[in-house]
């Protein structure tokens, strides 16, 4: 439930007219020694304002009776004795009225509470004499409320109209003229000749001479319209547009304060009528779906086309609208009457080359604003890197945002010393790496060197799987070099091998060394077919539809990551339909039509398929079948060819051997020693103790997990009691050896 706003905050949100009314009400209550203020007291104070009183009188069937009953009620309220100090306290009904007024204000899309919001709320007040009197004496509620709205907007009815930051409601300010002064503040265009030619051609038609630009946010829909305005002002368009002007509809001003049926139609008619009298005009409606939604809220049968129709057929008036593909599908795609009058024009994301040229033309404004210089290499890198690594937004917007951020970074870090600073490729890459949570994007420190040493860094933490690690790194390096398909994930691996040999650990280490997040899904949780739908979201009408898909949301949040699907063979077969789409197109669509981009994802799936047969491979005389070949043969029986055919590689992990077990033991003892050092405890193992743990922890069947169990059940219990209650409580040396075939603490 929404938290109630305090009285002081409510007062501060009121316009000057209401502040004056409230102050006079408080003074009147104290003067009359009535300690409790009611909605009726507030109305009495409002009637003391001449313009409001005249408005009420115009629509009141019996003004004298209305005022008389109101005064009689106020007089009947209890008064305080002369010797008691009087304070004005608001009644529960008055507090409720003020809160309802705030909600009405918010619903109207404004930030300033006006008298129209208050009067509207008065009608909704339950068990109130004031609401009863209004309904009894005001003959036409709708016309009365409209008059109060006009009173709120007029300078005679409220001083706020002259002082408020909100736009006025005059028709001349509901449309912005795109003249040369306005266009100087807008981003210039580079390219887009094809779209401009098509747009001009549509506007020159006899019929269907209106256009709807459909494109994602940030691709340049408004920029195209502004370029059309430049050409219109320069007189280089066909003679049909001679002396023409382009106006941009100010939807904020148009929709502000609209909450009564008929208000929007009246405002639109006034605005369009005024513009249509100015000769050849082109009217641009940005985010046209907002206007469509506003009409729908006014009344279900209200049709935007019906309102625009008187102007749609005029030879001197043209309309250009814009919206996103999603909004087009939701609001316009099935509107046949709309399609009759508006031609759809799809606006695609600008190319990398066009984006670079546009940036070069607009960056002088950013250089002047931040007081820095942008290097050409930084511009080129920003466009190409954001195109590849930043998903969910589009060129040119995301490249400009990154370079703007780079300028802001220098301003915030160098202040007055900024004159000598410049935005270079290193700074841009550092900011992009933080934004993408991907340290491999760092240019500083030589990103190529980081990639070159990736294999050695992983092998320093993973033991006995050299061939597997080498295969993984080679494929990732090929992808980074651009030798693999761009429209696919960075790599798609299937890790196969016995349990406990490091498949999951390799994924974890790879993510850390690449400097990206590890996103893990335990596929044993998706055994049933209905559970697989959780990954892309439940269908409409089912529980969880509004939550989106677990997998798609995870990738949208971390588009640069290592995605680990653990024990993939345990999931339901329908999971492979999802994975085929990911491995083929690096794209997955959720239940709401939103896309998750996998182009910067390393996809790793683990499986134990064939592991039980691997140990049998070398049994028998003259056997030439390796364990790896045996596992691959079983993998082909377990997974379908179309799945295996889309993998970058199937990576076979070796069984645990003695050498690997020794290195694993040393690593895990080292981790334990780090934890003990926090307690000021040093761990010393005798050679016999190490050999004992190695013997108990070595298992081809269970791999390194058996080593964890040996340490957890045989070594850690010795240390626990001594650390908590014994001689190691304040630190010391824990020497472990063997007695009677058991570990002991010396």
XYZ file of C-alpha atoms in Angstrom:
746
model
C 0.000 0.000 0.000
C 1.311 3.468 -0.898
C 2.611 5.427 2.072
C 0.596 8.577 2.901
C 2.260 11.910 2.219
C 2.786 14.213 5.224
C 0.731 17.404 5.597
C 3.773 19.610 5.094
C 4.660 17.782 1.864
C 1.059 18.051 0.663
C 1.072 21.780 1.369
C 4.321 22.242 -0.558
C 2.813 20.461 -3.578
C -0.169 22.866 -3.719
C -0.313 25.840 -6.066
C -0.436 29.373 -4.653
C -4.229 29.499 -4.790
C -4.661 26.408 -2.603
C -1.901 27.471 -0.223
C -3.770 30.731 0.326
C -7.057 28.839 0.844
C -5.496 26.475 3.413
C -3.844 29.328 5.325
C -7.125 31.267 5.489
C -8.961 28.119 6.654
C -6.456 27.618 9.480
C -6.765 31.265 10.564
C -10.573 31.102 10.425
C -10.725 27.970 12.606
C -8.460 29.542 15.229
C -10.406 32.814 15.114
C -13.714 30.948 15.649
C -12.019 28.783 18.320
C -12.955 25.621 16.388
C -10.036 23.254 16.916
C -11.002 20.722 14.233
C -10.965 21.695 10.557
C -13.274 19.790 8.185
C -13.772 19.654 4.397
C -16.644 22.104 4.885
C -14.244 24.638 6.458
C -12.012 24.252 3.397
C -14.904 24.875 0.976
C -15.942 27.961 2.948
C -12.424 29.327 2.582
C -12.510 28.583 -1.161
C -15.806 30.471 -1.532
C -14.084 33.538 -0.068
C -12.024 33.686 -3.287
C -14.053 35.810 -5.763
C -13.261 33.958 -8.995
C -13.981 30.529 -7.507
C -17.182 31.792 -5.895
C -18.379 33.152 -9.264
C -17.645 29.799 -10.923
C -19.675 27.915 -8.294
C -22.531 30.412 -8.556
C -22.668 29.947 -12.343
C -23.373 26.209 -12.006
C -25.226 26.179 -8.656
C -29.008 25.825 -8.775
C -29.419 27.738 -5.483
C -26.274 29.498 -4.325
C -27.924 31.025 -1.280
C -29.143 27.650 0.017
C -25.769 26.046 -0.711
C -23.863 28.670 1.300
C -26.504 28.699 4.049
C -26.341 24.941 4.692
C -22.548 25.038 4.604
C -22.410 27.926 7.118
C -24.998 26.286 9.361
C -22.890 23.127 9.580
C -19.699 25.070 10.382
C -21.460 27.116 13.073
C -22.748 23.925 14.712
C -19.220 22.635 15.300
C -17.955 22.626 18.882
C -15.939 25.662 20.039
C -13.174 25.701 22.638
C -13.351 27.692 25.904
C -11.633 31.087 26.010
C -8.974 29.879 28.459
C -7.859 27.015 26.186
C -5.168 27.675 23.595
C -6.554 26.939 20.141
C -4.688 24.865 17.560
C -6.080 23.817 14.197
C -6.232 20.015 13.872
C -7.437 18.367 10.644
C -10.323 15.913 10.861
C -10.030 12.389 9.509
C -12.277 13.345 6.584
C -10.159 16.374 5.706
C -6.980 14.298 5.800
C -8.631 11.699 3.543
C -9.720 14.467 1.167
C -6.190 15.843 0.882
C -4.732 12.378 0.219
C -7.396 11.738 -2.454
C -6.505 15.097 -3.997
C -2.872 14.027 -4.251
C -3.856 10.748 -5.949
C -6.043 12.685 -8.410
C -3.117 14.991 -9.151
C -0.797 12.030 -9.834
C -3.405 10.321 -12.020
C -3.600 13.502 -14.101
C 0.155 13.330 -14.657
C 1.023 16.605 -12.889
C 3.267 17.447 -9.958
C 1.346 20.508 -8.707
C -1.958 20.132 -6.820
C -4.575 22.524 -8.210
C -8.109 23.482 -7.236
C -9.518 21.206 -9.967
C -7.895 18.166 -8.313
C -9.350 19.182 -4.939
C -12.901 19.705 -6.237
C -12.780 16.401 -8.133
C -11.772 14.624 -4.894
C -14.563 16.371 -2.949
C -17.128 14.575 -5.090
C -15.575 11.204 -4.166
C -15.567 11.843 -0.404
C -17.768 9.306 1.414
C -20.210 10.191 4.233
C -19.555 13.877 3.723
C -22.013 16.765 3.902
C -19.871 18.661 1.410
C -20.106 15.884 -1.207
C -23.872 15.756 -0.631
C -24.254 19.532 -1.107
C -22.170 19.519 -4.303
C -24.225 16.708 -5.827
C -27.506 18.340 -4.762
C -26.877 21.927 -5.882
C -24.425 21.679 -8.808
C -26.618 21.013 -11.829
C -23.950 19.794 -14.294
C -20.960 18.143 -12.635
C -18.934 17.659 -15.850
C -19.312 21.255 -17.071
C -18.629 22.550 -13.553
C -15.397 20.544 -13.310
C -14.307 21.772 -16.730
C -14.896 25.347 -15.597
C -12.806 24.704 -12.478
C -10.022 23.244 -14.661
C -10.079 26.386 -16.811
C -10.008 28.418 -13.608
C -6.906 26.474 -12.487
C -5.166 27.270 -15.761
C -6.105 30.947 -15.975
C -4.045 33.726 -14.479
C -7.125 35.322 -12.883
C -8.173 32.162 -11.105
C -4.771 31.174 -9.799
C -1.408 32.857 -9.522
C 0.143 29.454 -10.095
C -0.492 29.554 -13.815
C 1.949 32.400 -14.127
C 4.537 30.889 -11.792
C 4.218 27.161 -12.330
C 6.901 25.289 -14.198
C 4.179 23.243 -15.911
C 3.369 24.183 -19.527
C 0.320 26.328 -20.120
C -2.650 24.796 -21.837
C -2.900 27.318 -24.692
C -2.997 25.688 -28.096
C 0.021 27.726 -29.253
C 2.230 26.002 -26.661
C 0.954 22.489 -27.333
C 3.049 22.415 -30.505
C 6.733 23.318 -30.887
C 7.834 24.990 -34.114
C 10.913 23.231 -35.509
C 12.606 26.416 -36.695
C 16.336 26.981 -37.178
C 16.889 27.949 -33.530
C 15.246 24.737 -32.333
C 17.138 22.570 -34.830
C 20.510 23.951 -33.697
C 20.002 22.073 -30.413
C 19.298 18.750 -32.152
C 21.665 16.031 -33.393
C 22.498 16.448 -37.116
C 21.996 13.520 -39.451
C 24.480 11.574 -41.572
C 23.176 9.153 -44.176
C 19.526 8.075 -43.970
C 18.948 9.337 -47.520
C 16.863 6.267 -48.314
C 14.529 6.878 -45.371
C 14.311 10.621 -46.055
C 13.503 10.023 -49.721
C 10.740 7.562 -48.797
C 9.345 9.920 -46.150
C 9.286 12.853 -48.592
C 7.626 10.665 -51.216
C 4.874 9.633 -48.777
C 4.199 13.241 -47.767
C 3.817 14.189 -51.460
C 1.038 11.646 -52.078
C -2.570 12.571 -52.719
C -3.840 9.749 -50.511
C -2.247 8.099 -47.455
C 0.108 11.051 -47.190
C 0.914 10.516 -43.501
C 3.779 8.395 -42.153
C 4.434 6.342 -39.030
C 8.132 5.789 -38.279
C 8.634 2.451 -36.510
C 11.995 1.726 -34.895
C 13.655 0.866 -31.620
C 14.517 3.531 -29.053
C 17.670 5.422 -29.979
C 17.920 4.488 -33.679
C 17.221 8.050 -34.874
C 13.506 8.417 -35.675
C 13.317 11.987 -34.366
C 16.645 12.852 -36.012
C 15.164 11.947 -39.408
C 12.172 14.211 -38.764
C 14.456 17.058 -37.674
C 16.446 16.703 -40.914
C 13.174 16.891 -42.834
C 12.435 20.127 -40.948
C 15.862 21.525 -41.936
C 15.158 20.802 -45.591
C 11.672 22.252 -45.251
C 13.058 25.467 -43.732
C 15.741 25.653 -46.443
C 13.170 25.325 -49.225
C 14.854 22.331 -50.881
C 11.787 20.070 -50.726
C 9.246 19.853 -53.589
C 7.053 22.900 -54.320
C 4.168 21.177 -52.587
C 5.848 22.158 -49.296
C 6.489 25.779 -50.271
C 6.470 28.056 -47.201
C 5.765 24.987 -45.102
C 6.519 24.514 -41.417
C 7.040 21.468 -39.228
C 5.566 21.389 -35.731
C 6.315 18.882 -32.998
C 3.277 18.111 -30.862
C 3.987 18.706 -27.156
C 2.256 15.659 -25.669
C 3.208 16.583 -22.097
C 1.335 19.866 -22.348
C -1.494 18.268 -24.311
C -2.127 15.440 -21.832
C -1.381 17.277 -18.592
C -4.399 17.552 -16.328
C -6.693 15.510 -18.578
C -9.038 13.401 -16.485
C -12.526 14.244 -17.746
C -14.128 12.784 -20.816
C -14.045 15.246 -23.676
C -11.048 17.243 -22.424
C -8.571 15.583 -24.759
C -10.810 15.899 -27.816
C -11.312 19.589 -27.099
C -7.592 20.236 -26.668
C -6.679 18.287 -29.806
C -9.307 20.090 -31.869
C -8.111 23.490 -30.636
C -4.462 22.661 -31.310
C -4.913 21.071 -34.739
C -7.377 23.748 -35.799
C -4.886 26.456 -34.905
C -2.029 24.731 -36.775
C -4.084 23.949 -39.877
C -4.715 27.675 -40.394
C -0.981 28.343 -40.883
C -0.629 27.091 -44.453
C 1.361 23.980 -45.315
C 2.203 22.215 -42.055
C 3.723 18.883 -41.083
C 2.785 17.778 -37.546
C 5.152 15.360 -35.795
C 3.697 13.208 -32.986
C 6.578 11.529 -31.140
C 5.639 8.341 -29.247
C 2.253 8.316 -30.913
C 1.117 5.338 -28.826
C 0.816 7.673 -25.802
C -1.862 9.632 -27.618
C -3.577 6.398 -28.651
C -3.561 5.149 -25.035
C -4.862 8.470 -23.742
C -7.871 8.288 -26.067
C -8.527 4.677 -25.036
C -8.558 5.660 -21.351
C -11.053 8.447 -22.009
C -13.595 5.988 -23.446
C -13.472 2.584 -25.064
C -15.363 3.766 -28.127
C -13.113 6.792 -28.592
C -11.071 6.534 -31.790
C -7.977 8.639 -32.444
C -8.427 8.344 -36.220
C -11.947 9.765 -35.920
C -10.580 12.822 -34.154
C -7.744 13.324 -36.654
C -9.899 12.529 -39.699
C -11.013 16.126 -40.437
C -7.326 17.006 -40.885
C -6.062 13.739 -42.418
C -7.724 14.525 -45.744
C -6.633 18.161 -45.892
C -4.141 18.930 -48.634
C -2.106 21.344 -46.485
C -1.742 19.136 -43.368
C 0.554 16.106 -43.034
C 1.189 13.940 -39.975
C 4.315 12.004 -38.996
C 4.133 9.681 -36.003
C 6.760 7.504 -34.354
C 6.760 4.482 -32.055
C 8.686 1.282 -31.281
C 7.918 -2.053 -32.998
C 6.432 -3.368 -29.756
C 4.109 -0.371 -29.434
C 3.150 -0.653 -33.107
C 2.109 -4.285 -32.654
C 0.164 -3.477 -29.500
C -1.655 -0.343 -30.669
C -1.683 0.005 -34.459
C -1.036 -3.263 -36.323
C -4.675 -4.421 -36.223
C -6.189 -0.959 -36.807
C -7.312 -1.099 -40.440
C -8.579 2.484 -40.410
C -5.209 3.651 -39.133
C -3.374 1.824 -41.929
C -5.638 3.559 -44.446
C -4.252 6.960 -43.472
C -0.711 6.198 -42.231
C 2.092 4.497 -44.167
C 4.454 2.472 -41.981
C 8.178 3.291 -42.426
C 10.608 0.955 -40.679
C 13.719 2.659 -39.280
C 16.601 0.259 -38.763
C 19.626 0.756 -36.526
C 22.287 2.826 -38.382
C 25.341 0.971 -39.639
C 28.646 1.120 -37.775
C 30.189 3.305 -40.500
C 27.264 5.759 -40.493
C 27.336 5.866 -36.695
C 31.036 6.805 -36.721
C 30.391 9.623 -39.207
C 27.444 10.911 -37.156
C 29.514 10.865 -33.975
C 32.297 12.815 -35.629
C 29.794 15.528 -36.530
C 28.093 15.783 -33.105
C 31.063 15.351 -30.745
C 32.212 19.011 -30.992
C 29.166 19.828 -28.824
C 30.307 17.311 -26.217
C 33.897 18.565 -26.414
C 32.678 22.088 -25.749
C 30.410 20.939 -22.915
C 33.019 18.817 -21.088
C 36.087 20.844 -22.090
C 37.907 17.770 -23.427
C 38.998 16.395 -26.789
C 37.858 13.052 -28.228
C 40.435 11.026 -30.149
C 39.331 9.491 -33.462
C 40.436 6.059 -32.236
C 38.157 6.391 -29.190
C 35.171 7.235 -31.404
C 35.801 4.256 -33.666
C 36.249 1.921 -30.693
C 33.128 3.214 -28.905
C 30.887 2.489 -31.886
C 32.314 -0.927 -32.731
C 32.596 -2.127 -29.117
C 29.112 -1.002 -28.025
C 27.648 -2.566 -31.161
C 29.182 -5.895 -30.173
C 29.019 -5.891 -26.382
C 26.154 -3.611 -25.275
C 22.769 -5.173 -25.898
C 19.307 -3.897 -25.081
C 19.981 -0.455 -26.593
C 20.864 0.646 -30.106
C 23.284 2.705 -32.127
C 23.668 5.616 -32.112
C 22.329 6.199 -28.619
C 24.562 3.749 -26.734
C 27.793 4.962 -28.373
C 26.977 8.605 -27.601
C 26.086 7.671 -24.016
C 29.438 5.909 -23.540
C 31.471 8.827 -24.927
C 29.422 11.311 -22.903
C 30.176 9.196 -19.830
C 33.889 9.300 -20.671
C 33.812 13.101 -20.783
C 31.933 13.200 -17.474
C 34.529 10.867 -15.939
C 37.363 13.268 -16.784
C 35.381 16.240 -15.445
C 34.671 14.509 -12.130
C 38.264 13.268 -11.663
C 40.366 16.203 -12.894
C 38.244 19.324 -12.390
C 40.250 22.442 -13.250
C 43.112 20.371 -14.699
C 40.867 18.963 -17.420
C 42.124 21.259 -20.195
C 45.027 18.958 -21.031
C 42.983 15.760 -20.885
C 41.547 13.777 -23.771
C 39.173 10.859 -24.169
C 41.189 7.974 -25.586
C 40.559 4.335 -26.386
C 41.924 3.147 -23.025
C 39.475 5.275 -21.020
C 36.507 4.231 -23.168
C 37.442 0.539 -22.868
C 37.761 0.833 -19.082
C 34.285 2.345 -18.781
C 32.805 -0.219 -21.168
C 34.413 -3.082 -19.221
C 32.750 -1.857 -16.013
C 29.445 -1.386 -17.795
C 29.529 -4.893 -19.315
C 31.162 -6.547 -16.274
C 33.736 -7.912 -18.704
C 37.396 -7.347 -17.834
C 38.542 -8.877 -21.117
C 37.449 -5.637 -22.827
C 40.190 -3.715 -21.027
C 42.737 -2.242 -23.412
C 44.918 -0.976 -20.567
C 47.276 -3.742 -19.439
C 47.204 -5.239 -22.941
C 44.038 -7.257 -23.424
C 45.782 -9.303 -26.116
C 48.382 -10.422 -23.581
C 45.625 -11.469 -21.182
C 44.107 -13.602 -23.908
C 47.498 -15.024 -24.892
C 48.205 -16.187 -21.324
C 44.691 -17.511 -20.724
C 45.739 -21.157 -21.127
C 48.641 -20.979 -18.677
C 46.550 -19.145 -16.084
C 43.796 -21.764 -16.231
C 46.283 -24.669 -16.112
C 47.813 -23.202 -12.955
C 44.468 -23.841 -11.241
C 43.205 -26.953 -13.076
C 45.241 -30.168 -12.875
C 45.453 -33.102 -15.261
C 43.134 -31.696 -17.930
C 45.716 -30.031 -20.171
C 44.258 -31.274 -23.472
C 40.731 -30.204 -22.500
C 41.856 -26.732 -21.400
C 43.939 -26.297 -24.561
C 40.940 -27.124 -26.771
C 38.712 -24.683 -24.872
C 41.200 -21.812 -25.042
C 41.949 -22.370 -28.744
C 38.278 -22.072 -29.661
C 37.779 -18.951 -27.530
C 40.836 -17.334 -29.109
C 39.533 -18.188 -32.596
C 36.216 -16.551 -31.719
C 37.943 -13.430 -30.381
C 40.016 -13.309 -33.583
C 36.808 -13.237 -35.637
C 37.427 -16.606 -37.280
C 34.131 -18.096 -36.075
C 30.601 -17.083 -37.076
C 29.552 -13.677 -35.701
C 25.927 -14.690 -35.283
C 26.678 -17.434 -32.774
C 27.803 -17.551 -29.125
C 31.532 -17.073 -28.476
C 31.735 -20.852 -28.047
C 29.410 -23.777 -27.284
C 31.056 -26.645 -25.412
C 29.885 -30.002 -24.135
C 32.119 -31.137 -21.252
C 32.007 -34.923 -20.782
C 33.810 -36.995 -18.195
C 33.451 -38.724 -14.820
C 32.146 -36.833 -11.810
C 34.631 -34.827 -9.784
C 37.317 -34.364 -12.458
C 36.911 -30.578 -12.826
C 34.230 -29.901 -15.450
C 32.376 -27.367 -13.310
C 35.624 -26.001 -11.884
C 36.950 -25.264 -15.388
C 33.814 -23.216 -16.124
C 34.270 -21.322 -12.862
C 37.974 -20.611 -13.479
C 37.319 -19.648 -17.118
C 34.751 -17.041 -16.032
C 37.176 -15.554 -13.500
C 40.062 -15.419 -15.967
C 37.874 -13.830 -18.657
C 36.636 -11.333 -16.072
C 32.937 -12.137 -16.596
C 30.101 -13.537 -14.502
C 29.393 -17.261 -14.187
C 25.676 -17.953 -14.663
C 24.838 -21.502 -13.560
C 21.703 -23.608 -13.982
C 21.351 -27.062 -12.439
C 19.539 -28.928 -15.198
C 18.375 -31.685 -12.839
C 15.706 -29.140 -11.825
C 14.237 -29.262 -15.340
C 13.347 -32.942 -15.625
C 9.661 -32.330 -16.377
C 8.521 -30.656 -19.579
C 6.567 -27.905 -17.822
C 9.663 -26.857 -15.832
C 11.585 -26.087 -19.043
C 9.130 -23.257 -19.765
C 10.537 -21.453 -16.711
C 13.684 -20.738 -18.707
C 11.849 -18.567 -21.250
C 8.802 -17.692 -19.128
C 5.410 -19.227 -18.534
C 2.740 -18.844 -21.245
C 0.103 -16.123 -20.867
C -2.517 -17.067 -18.302
C -0.189 -19.301 -16.292
C 1.467 -18.600 -12.952
C 4.766 -16.747 -13.406
C 3.915 -15.075 -16.725
C 4.785 -11.604 -15.401
C 8.155 -12.744 -14.032
C 9.781 -13.479 -17.401
C 12.136 -16.368 -18.177
C 14.914 -17.352 -15.774
C 17.439 -17.927 -18.557
C 16.473 -14.963 -20.734
C 16.437 -12.585 -17.765
C 19.833 -13.868 -16.575
C 21.402 -13.247 -19.998
C 19.807 -9.818 -20.361
C 21.305 -8.945 -16.981
C 24.706 -10.501 -17.816
C 25.110 -10.457 -21.628
C 28.856 -11.089 -21.229
C 29.171 -14.276 -19.204
C 30.017 -17.952 -19.004
C 26.714 -19.848 -19.017
C 26.974 -23.241 -17.299
C 24.186 -25.790 -17.793
C 25.208 -28.514 -15.348
C 24.280 -32.153 -16.032
C 22.433 -31.344 -19.224
C 21.463 -34.965 -19.910
C 19.103 -34.917 -16.899
C 16.873 -32.198 -18.366
C 13.744 -32.931 -20.383
C 14.286 -33.398 -24.125
C 12.431 -30.157 -24.912
C 15.426 -28.223 -23.564
C 17.301 -29.051 -26.764
C 14.823 -27.067 -28.866
C 15.810 -23.993 -26.859
C 19.528 -24.756 -27.084
C 19.406 -25.279 -30.857
C 18.074 -21.738 -31.249
C 20.782 -20.361 -28.963
C 23.653 -22.209 -30.681
C 22.394 -21.367 -34.180
C 21.429 -17.700 -33.833
C 22.789 -16.593 -30.418
C 19.296 -15.366 -29.644
C 16.409 -16.489 -27.454
C 12.929 -14.978 -27.259
C 10.988 -15.054 -24.000
C 7.241 -15.356 -23.417
C 6.729 -11.610 -23.915
C 8.640 -11.330 -27.173
C 11.770 -9.797 -25.634
C 15.115 -10.998 -26.969
C 18.162 -12.188 -25.048
C 21.465 -11.889 -26.948
C 24.004 -14.726 -26.534
C 26.715 -13.393 -28.889
C 29.089 -12.667 -26.000
C 28.272 -15.817 -24.029
C 30.495 -18.875 -23.608
C 27.976 -21.723 -23.390
C 29.167 -24.742 -21.400
C 27.101 -27.881 -20.848
C 28.398 -30.693 -18.650
C 27.494 -34.368 -18.834
C 28.552 -37.659 -17.263
C 27.323 -39.561 -20.323
C 29.660 -42.440 -21.178
C 31.829 -42.013 -18.069
C 30.886 -45.458 -16.732
C 32.160 -47.066 -19.948
C 35.453 -45.186 -20.106
C 37.268 -47.405 -17.588
C 36.438 -50.495 -19.681
C 38.088 -49.105 -22.795
C 41.577 -50.469 -22.089
C 40.479 -53.848 -20.660
C 41.446 -56.868 -22.787
C 44.440 -57.917 -24.870
C 45.526 -55.581 -27.624
C 42.846 -52.982 -26.907
C 43.394 -49.818 -28.951
C 40.217 -47.965 -27.903
C 40.942 -44.956 -25.658
C 38.721 -43.811 -22.804
C 38.000 -40.592 -24.711
C 36.825 -42.440 -27.811
C 34.577 -44.615 -25.654
C 32.949 -41.573 -24.017
C 32.434 -39.807 -27.351
C 30.789 -42.958 -28.714
C 28.359 -42.973 -25.774
C 27.770 -39.232 -26.114
C 26.627 -39.789 -29.712
C 24.138 -42.352 -28.441
C 22.851 -40.008 -25.719
C 22.470 -36.754 -27.685
C 20.820 -36.131 -31.044
C 23.016 -35.392 -34.107
C 21.469 -31.943 -34.666
C 22.525 -30.971 -31.136
C 26.083 -32.319 -31.387
C 26.505 -30.806 -34.857
C 26.011 -27.278 -33.497
C 28.639 -27.553 -30.753
C 31.953 -25.765 -31.103
C 33.579 -28.824 -29.533
C 32.908 -31.830 -27.313
C 35.591 -31.703 -24.605
C 36.593 -34.980 -22.921
C 37.944 -34.809 -19.352
C 40.397 -37.421 -18.054
C 39.787 -39.743 -15.115
C 41.422 -38.888 -11.811
C 44.912 -40.435 -11.476
C 47.476 -40.432 -8.650
C 49.396 -37.430 -9.956
C 46.208 -35.393 -10.355
C 45.040 -36.483 -6.896
C 48.293 -35.268 -5.295
C 47.932 -31.817 -6.874
C 44.268 -31.632 -5.884
C 45.188 -32.540 -2.291
C 47.876 -29.843 -2.159
C 45.417 -27.265 -3.511
C 42.706 -28.131 -0.983
C 45.165 -28.204 1.937
C 46.364 -24.779 0.793
C 42.770 -23.465 0.838
C 42.305 -24.890 4.346
C 45.542 -23.243 5.517
C 44.271 -19.856 4.263
C 41.097 -20.260 6.324
C 43.064 -21.282 9.420
C 45.348 -18.270 9.093
C 42.330 -16.058 9.853
C 42.387 -17.759 13.306
C 46.176 -17.377 13.569
C 46.532 -21.138 13.207
C 49.280 -22.751 11.101
C 48.679 -26.253 9.720
C 51.583 -28.692 9.396
C 50.975 -32.149 7.865
C 53.511 -34.933 8.134
C 54.335 -36.942 5.010
C 52.457 -39.892 6.517
C 49.374 -37.710 7.081
C 49.464 -36.492 3.482
C 49.833 -40.058 2.215
C 46.910 -41.120 4.423
C 44.629 -38.365 3.059
C 45.737 -39.156 -0.481
C 44.868 -42.821 -0.024
C 41.468 -42.122 1.524
C 40.649 -39.326 -0.922
C 41.716 -40.947 -4.181
C 38.810 -42.368 -6.188
C 38.480 -42.830 -9.940
C 34.733 -43.145 -9.489
C 34.075 -39.971 -7.462
C 37.087 -37.840 -8.425
C 38.035 -34.764 -6.390
C 34.808 -34.845 -4.406
C 36.115 -37.889 -2.521
C 39.137 -35.788 -1.513
C 36.775 -33.166 -0.107
C 35.020 -35.861 1.921
C 38.301 -37.245 3.271
C 39.404 -33.813 4.471
C 35.940 -32.975 5.849
C 35.495 -36.242 7.788
C 39.058 -37.074 8.874
C 41.049 -33.827 9.197
C 38.655 -30.979 9.988
C 37.027 -32.677 13.039
C 40.487 -32.822 14.690
C 40.879 -29.081 14.329
C 37.340 -27.921 15.156
C 37.236 -28.585 18.924
C 40.796 -27.370 19.490
C 40.068 -24.093 17.658
C 36.805 -23.461 19.510
C 37.601 -24.750 23.006
C 41.175 -26.085 23.194
C 44.772 -25.062 22.779
C 44.260 -23.465 19.349
C 41.626 -21.065 20.645
C 44.123 -18.194 20.592
C 46.068 -19.509 17.610
C 49.120 -21.704 17.327
C 50.560 -24.549 15.265
C 48.409 -27.567 14.382
C 50.747 -30.496 13.640
C 48.963 -33.521 12.187
C 50.449 -37.008 11.950
C 49.380 -40.698 11.960
C 48.817 -43.045 14.912
C 47.065 -46.413 14.736
C 46.034 -45.738 11.142
C 44.248 -42.506 12.092
C 45.077 -38.819 11.924
C 46.068 -37.285 15.268
C 46.871 -33.764 16.426
C 50.276 -33.626 18.108
